[in-house]
Amino acid sequence: MSTSLLDRVNAALATANDPEIKRPITDLGMVESVEVDGPGVVRVTVLLTVSGCPMKDTITRDVNAAVRAVSGVTDVELTLGVMSAEQRAGLKELLNNGKTQRDITFAQPGSLTKVFAIASGKGGVGKSSVTVNLALAMAGQGLKVGVVDADIYGHSVPAMLGVADAKPTQVEDLIMPVPTESGVSVISIGMLKPRRDQVVAWRGPMLDRALVQMLADVYWGDLDVLLLDLPPGTGDVAISLGQHLPNAEVVVVTTPQEAAAEVAERAGTMASMMHQRVVGVVENMSYLPCPHCAAAGEDHRLEVFGSGGGERVAATLTQRFGYDVPVLGRVPLDVALREGGDSGTPIIESHPTSAAAVVLQSIADSLAGRNRGLAGMQLGLTPAGRL
Ligand SMILES: Nc1ncnc2c1ncn2[C@@H]1O[C@H](COP(=O)(O)OP(=O)(O)O)[C@@H](O)[C@H]1O
Ligand SMILES: [Mg+2]
Ligand SMILES: [Zn+2]
């Protein structure tokens, strides 16, 4: 009787994932002991990877819930311990697949992860807002999504995803990405700074090192999609990215107002230098739906920042590269989008039926569903046509 209860408890424990590693705690050597005592009292000791693990509460909640759901269990006594240095080294080796030297898995020839670099000509056009909403939109479709916030001028992505002050857990020198409520994992260059208020001039080799760290030293697991929020313009990050992730595809975010030539120049130059394909343009802050007319059921758009910017950037890039660079979508101005960013609940989640969320979802769907084909390979020359 108690043996089968123990079996059922073990099976239940195998359904509890480590929130950062996203694998069963039973596979990770985190369950130190399980005992059934008397009629239905279960004693479990779970080892955290590091002391003061930020995921402590989540693990406690999930393990309790999993074990309590087992029929015959009347009470759970959960004890949390911490892995020894040796156990941690073992876990690290397990996560590294036994390798000591880490590579950027996304850049490996057989990688199935789609990598999108979100670029813009300048700041403030909504690059980060677009990035986080695309991430959530894709995650909502069941995809495993990671976000790298590589914007050295303002790392707003963690706050927009509701994990503003999160510090990543480290297992030896392996960094765990920060999980969000919505299932997206995130790492920000801001998290690599020793202190929040410390000003770091991310340049050249140091920046390159930080980028490699976010790609190779972070345990991403098997992602379907990796989104990178790039700093605006071109520069050191673009050069590093081209070297380390030549298969990344570029999405350019612009407003209707920006000078098309300039945006295309800045965002497009890096893509062409690095042979990265520009897969499309997102026009953000496209228009403001007129509230009066909307109330009357009519579609009247106020073009606050002018019109046609996205179209012009797309046309300029199409001409320059010789392949079709489409406008992927026009995202309207929406107070809820701004508020969602400020409160850490992106509009895709807070107002999924709003016009802005619907457009963002359709952009996400078309990016995620795009056939990889030649776009995923570095040809070293400009592809002649669109696939
Ligand atoms: N479509 C939109 N409607 C309303 N506010 C927006 C929209 N897009 C962006 N914003 C707001 O504009 C500001 C700048 O956006 P952000 O995504 O941080 O730009 P970037 O990353 O390009 O600097 C933020 O406060 C954001 O909430
Ligand atoms: Mg930003
Ligand atoms: Zn009107």
XYZ file of C-alpha atoms and ligand atoms in Angstrom:
416
model
C 0.000 0.000 0.000
C 2.606 2.511 1.080
C 4.889 1.389 -1.778
C 2.303 2.255 -4.376
C 1.588 5.546 -2.666
C 5.295 6.281 -2.809
C 5.303 5.429 -6.508
C 2.417 7.773 -7.097
C 4.147 10.527 -5.151
C 7.324 10.047 -7.170
C 5.336 10.175 -10.375
C 3.691 13.386 -9.180
C 7.060 14.917 -8.333
C 8.185 14.188 -11.883
C 5.486 16.573 -13.101
C 6.960 19.487 -11.159
C 9.386 21.432 -13.338
C 12.159 23.646 -12.124
C 10.781 27.043 -13.179
C 14.090 28.241 -14.604
C 15.411 25.087 -16.206
C 11.918 23.976 -17.235
C 12.669 20.310 -16.686
C 11.300 17.896 -14.034
C 12.951 18.373 -10.656
C 13.314 14.602 -10.471
C 15.592 14.639 -13.547
C 17.763 17.387 -12.106
C 18.750 15.708 -8.877
C 16.670 18.204 -6.911
C 14.583 15.650 -5.028
C 16.818 14.476 -2.231
C 14.379 12.240 -0.410
C 10.750 11.161 -0.356
C 9.177 9.327 2.549
C 5.690 8.229 3.329
C 4.961 8.241 6.987
C 1.868 6.766 8.582
C -1.358 7.084 6.690
C -0.663 9.504 3.899
C 1.863 11.927 5.347
C 4.530 12.645 2.759
C 7.922 14.118 3.624
C 9.852 15.528 0.702
C 13.222 17.218 0.693
C 13.916 19.332 -2.355
C 17.328 20.809 -3.007
C 17.475 24.293 -4.468
C 20.283 24.925 -6.916
C 21.541 27.872 -4.886
C 20.640 29.253 -1.497
C 18.269 32.176 -1.666
C 17.023 30.905 -5.005
C 14.463 33.423 -6.284
C 12.284 30.543 -7.450
C 11.912 29.150 -3.929
C 8.263 30.110 -3.557
C 7.301 28.803 -6.974
C 9.006 25.483 -6.312
C 7.344 25.212 -2.899
C 3.947 25.923 -4.411
C 4.359 23.527 -7.329
C 5.748 20.631 -5.295
C 3.014 20.997 -2.689
C 0.327 21.148 -5.331
C 1.695 18.129 -7.199
C 1.991 15.930 -4.110
C -1.295 17.012 -2.555
C -3.103 16.043 -5.744
C -2.077 12.416 -5.247
C -4.933 10.311 -3.876
C -4.133 8.968 -0.448
C -1.928 11.901 0.532
C -3.226 13.636 3.626
C -0.361 15.993 4.368
C 2.896 17.208 2.849
C 5.950 18.257 4.792
C 8.302 19.938 2.401
C 11.857 20.696 3.442
C 14.037 22.872 1.249
C 17.762 22.276 1.176
C 20.556 23.543 -1.026
C 22.727 21.584 -3.415
C 26.326 21.006 -2.458
C 29.037 22.339 -4.740
C 29.487 18.831 -6.062
C 25.783 18.377 -6.794
C 25.741 21.744 -8.529
C 28.704 20.790 -10.684
C 26.866 17.600 -11.612
C 23.785 19.567 -12.581
C 25.826 21.950 -14.651
C 27.382 19.069 -16.507
C 23.955 17.554 -17.098
C 22.668 20.844 -18.527
C 25.754 21.185 -20.700
C 25.213 17.695 -22.065
C 28.512 16.654 -20.588
C 30.474 19.310 -22.443
C 32.787 21.636 -20.639
C 33.076 24.199 -23.425
C 29.832 25.919 -24.278
C 28.849 26.971 -27.769
C 26.114 29.250 -28.912
C 23.617 26.517 -29.712
C 21.476 28.867 -31.809
C 24.323 29.298 -34.254
C 24.892 25.579 -34.776
C 24.020 24.264 -38.253
C 21.193 22.012 -37.096
C 19.600 24.547 -34.742
C 15.813 24.626 -34.963
C 15.532 27.906 -33.072
C 14.389 30.866 -35.118
C 16.328 33.949 -34.140
C 14.877 37.403 -34.720
C 16.801 40.582 -34.018
C 14.472 43.523 -33.478
C 16.179 46.660 -34.768
C 15.324 50.320 -35.250
C 16.926 53.455 -36.554
C 16.500 55.298 -33.270
C 15.150 54.875 -29.770
C 11.613 55.487 -28.592
C 9.875 53.984 -31.615
C 8.517 51.018 -29.677
C 11.201 48.418 -30.361
C 11.038 46.941 -26.863
C 7.241 47.089 -26.765
C 7.093 45.189 -30.033
C 9.685 42.668 -28.813
C 7.883 41.734 -25.603
C 4.485 41.558 -27.254
C 5.785 39.357 -30.061
C 7.358 37.131 -27.418
C 4.098 36.736 -25.519
C 2.098 36.310 -28.692
C 4.364 33.456 -29.767
C 4.414 31.894 -26.294
C 0.618 32.023 -26.306
C 0.729 29.781 -29.379
C 2.647 27.200 -27.399
C 6.125 28.118 -28.590
C 9.107 28.141 -26.256
C 10.375 31.702 -26.422
C 13.465 33.409 -25.045
C 14.179 37.121 -25.057
C 17.632 38.700 -24.947
C 17.579 42.359 -24.019
C 20.739 43.622 -25.667
C 19.810 47.302 -25.675
C 22.763 48.890 -23.959
C 21.069 52.296 -23.855
C 18.007 51.268 -21.879
C 17.143 47.789 -20.739
C 13.391 48.074 -20.445
C 12.476 44.524 -21.393
C 12.498 42.935 -17.907
C 10.181 45.630 -16.530
C 7.851 45.262 -19.499
C 7.675 41.529 -18.773
C 7.002 42.102 -15.082
C 10.394 40.959 -13.777
C 12.042 44.345 -13.300
C 14.303 43.575 -10.372
C 14.881 39.910 -11.004
C 18.401 38.591 -10.648
C 19.239 35.477 -12.584
C 20.218 32.372 -10.662
C 23.664 31.062 -11.371
C 24.632 27.393 -11.243
C 28.413 27.540 -11.241
C 29.075 29.730 -14.272
C 25.854 28.733 -15.979
C 23.202 31.454 -15.843
C 19.505 30.671 -15.641
C 17.252 32.921 -17.686
C 14.549 34.629 -15.645
C 11.159 32.967 -16.166
C 8.089 35.187 -16.426
C 4.482 34.389 -15.540
C 3.670 34.044 -19.209
C 6.268 31.351 -19.778
C 8.786 33.511 -21.633
C 12.401 33.434 -20.425
C 14.433 36.605 -20.393
C 17.972 37.761 -19.851
C 18.971 41.397 -19.989
C 22.341 42.989 -20.376
C 21.200 45.069 -17.404
C 21.238 41.906 -15.277
C 24.913 41.385 -16.001
C 25.871 44.641 -14.385
C 27.281 44.194 -10.920
C 25.094 46.978 -9.538
C 21.934 48.498 -10.886
C 23.145 52.060 -10.714
C 26.570 51.344 -12.037
C 27.228 52.993 -15.346
C 28.932 50.690 -17.745
C 30.127 51.825 -21.118
C 29.353 48.700 -23.082
C 31.763 48.818 -25.953
C 33.881 46.633 -28.175
C 35.285 43.489 -26.582
C 33.409 43.906 -23.315
C 30.129 44.229 -25.129
C 30.996 41.272 -27.294
C 31.725 39.254 -24.173
C 28.376 40.256 -22.653
C 26.530 39.234 -25.792
C 28.276 35.872 -25.940
C 27.523 35.400 -22.261
C 23.817 36.015 -22.846
C 23.800 33.541 -25.714
C 26.190 30.804 -24.591
C 26.436 30.973 -20.811
C 22.687 31.155 -20.321
C 20.834 27.872 -20.126
C 18.077 28.461 -22.699
C 17.064 24.854 -23.213
C 15.402 24.037 -26.518
C 13.826 27.254 -27.709
C 11.542 27.572 -30.685
C 12.182 31.288 -30.965
C 14.783 33.693 -29.622
C 14.051 37.416 -29.853
C 16.791 39.997 -29.389
C 16.012 43.599 -28.529
C 18.926 45.431 -30.129
C 20.141 48.909 -29.346
C 18.970 51.456 -31.922
C 21.141 52.203 -34.902
C 24.188 50.233 -35.819
C 27.325 49.666 -33.860
C 29.250 47.206 -31.805
C 26.276 44.998 -30.975
C 25.450 44.574 -34.633
C 29.005 43.551 -35.406
C 29.083 41.032 -32.550
C 25.710 39.694 -33.533
C 26.733 39.219 -37.113
C 29.712 37.206 -35.966
C 27.943 35.086 -33.400
C 24.470 34.724 -34.868
C 24.811 34.986 -38.632
C 21.494 33.174 -39.048
C 19.491 35.822 -37.195
C 16.769 37.501 -39.182
C 16.134 41.188 -38.726
C 12.801 42.893 -38.058
C 12.903 46.683 -38.394
C 10.578 48.787 -36.242
C 9.786 52.313 -37.341
C 7.125 55.006 -36.941
C 5.237 56.665 -39.793
C 7.220 59.812 -39.125
C 10.817 58.693 -39.317
C 12.884 59.507 -42.365
C 12.740 56.299 -44.344
C 16.156 56.662 -45.879
C 17.752 57.117 -42.502
C 16.013 54.157 -40.870
C 16.788 51.948 -43.817
C 20.350 53.145 -43.760
C 20.908 52.470 -40.086
C 18.957 49.288 -39.550
C 19.665 47.941 -42.994
C 23.382 48.558 -43.005
C 24.008 46.180 -40.182
C 21.890 43.524 -41.831
C 23.741 43.830 -45.092
C 27.168 43.968 -43.447
C 26.393 40.781 -41.585
C 24.467 39.046 -44.363
C 21.459 38.886 -42.114
C 18.150 38.900 -43.854
C 15.614 41.625 -43.124
C 12.297 39.791 -42.935
C 10.060 42.800 -42.622
C 9.135 46.164 -41.206
C 6.755 46.876 -38.337
C 5.220 50.341 -38.432
C 4.440 51.288 -34.840
C 2.365 54.238 -33.576
C 0.765 54.112 -37.016
C -2.416 55.942 -36.141
C -4.794 56.712 -33.311
C -8.236 55.196 -33.740
C -10.570 58.205 -33.370
C -12.443 57.534 -30.125
C -15.581 59.403 -31.226
C -15.960 57.579 -34.479
C -15.054 54.257 -32.896
C -17.940 54.775 -30.452
C -20.199 55.217 -33.465
C -18.803 52.046 -35.010
C -16.734 53.824 -37.657
C -13.078 53.413 -38.528
C -11.576 56.886 -38.476
C -7.813 56.947 -38.044
C -5.951 60.005 -36.816
C -2.510 60.001 -38.342
C -0.742 61.582 -35.407
C 2.749 60.902 -36.699
C 2.014 61.179 -40.394
C 1.704 58.217 -42.669
C 3.579 55.911 -44.980
C 6.814 55.586 -43.000
C 6.687 51.812 -42.802
C 5.871 51.546 -46.478
C 8.766 53.806 -47.440
C 11.277 51.960 -45.261
C 10.108 48.640 -46.704
C 10.378 49.965 -50.261
C 13.855 51.363 -49.650
C 15.079 48.102 -48.139
C 13.466 46.063 -50.912
C 15.266 48.128 -53.502
C 18.524 47.959 -51.652
C 18.557 44.213 -51.025
C 16.803 43.062 -54.157
C 14.333 40.881 -52.291
C 10.900 41.707 -50.981
C 10.952 43.332 -47.560
C 7.269 43.551 -46.604
C 5.458 45.678 -44.046
C 4.507 43.023 -41.508
C 1.883 45.148 -39.806
C 0.810 48.556 -38.584
C 0.402 48.847 -34.830
C -1.903 51.689 -33.737
C -1.301 53.988 -30.809
C -3.049 52.622 -27.760
C -2.914 53.841 -24.176
C -3.282 50.236 -23.035
C -0.077 49.335 -24.838
C 1.875 51.980 -22.961
C 0.234 51.063 -19.651
C 0.868 47.390 -20.269
C 4.552 48.113 -20.707
C 4.684 50.199 -17.559
C 2.869 47.643 -15.434
C 4.636 44.564 -16.754
C 1.523 43.132 -18.414
C 1.948 43.570 -22.173
C -1.156 44.415 -24.190
C -1.209 40.968 -25.801
C -2.086 39.704 -22.347
C -4.028 42.623 -20.869
C -6.158 43.513 -23.918
C -5.809 40.628 -26.384
C -8.732 41.771 -28.531
C -7.550 45.375 -28.954
C -6.583 46.430 -32.469
C -2.928 46.757 -31.437
C -2.830 43.275 -29.902
C -4.533 41.732 -32.925
C -1.927 43.233 -35.266
C 0.944 42.174 -33.010
C -0.457 38.655 -32.847
C -0.681 38.463 -36.622
C 2.911 39.684 -36.973
C 4.003 37.043 -34.461
C 2.125 34.350 -36.327
C 3.656 35.235 -39.645
C 7.176 35.375 -38.195
C 6.821 32.110 -36.307
C 5.271 30.341 -39.234
C 7.702 31.534 -41.819
C 9.411 28.783 -43.685
C 13.010 28.727 -42.627
C 14.394 27.729 -45.998
C 17.333 29.701 -47.246
C 16.561 32.534 -44.882
C 18.147 30.510 -42.119
C 21.449 30.069 -43.903
C 24.295 32.406 -44.343
C 24.807 32.592 -48.048
C 27.342 35.374 -48.034
C 25.513 36.953 -50.929
C 22.193 38.601 -51.445
C 19.471 36.064 -52.116
C 17.760 36.817 -55.409
C 14.179 36.232 -54.437
C 11.860 35.693 -51.578
C 11.090 32.141 -50.592
N 1.680 51.684 -30.169
C 1.910 52.354 -29.047
N 0.910 53.030 -28.403
C 1.138 53.712 -27.269
N 2.339 53.801 -26.666
C 3.365 53.155 -27.232
C 3.220 52.392 -28.442
N 4.436 51.861 -28.753
C 5.289 52.261 -27.787
N 4.666 53.038 -26.876
C 5.268 53.665 -25.709
O 6.325 54.508 -26.169
C 7.426 54.453 -25.282
C 8.679 53.965 -26.040
O 8.487 52.610 -26.421
P 9.650 51.532 -26.280
O 9.074 50.215 -26.652
O 10.323 51.642 -24.968
O 10.612 52.053 -27.443
P 12.127 51.685 -27.814
O 12.414 50.345 -27.271
O 12.153 51.736 -29.303
O 12.974 52.753 -27.207
C 7.031 53.521 -24.168
O 6.522 54.293 -23.100
C 5.910 52.683 -24.769
O 4.990 52.227 -23.812
Mg 13.794 49.843 -25.802
Zn -13.382 60.665 -35.947
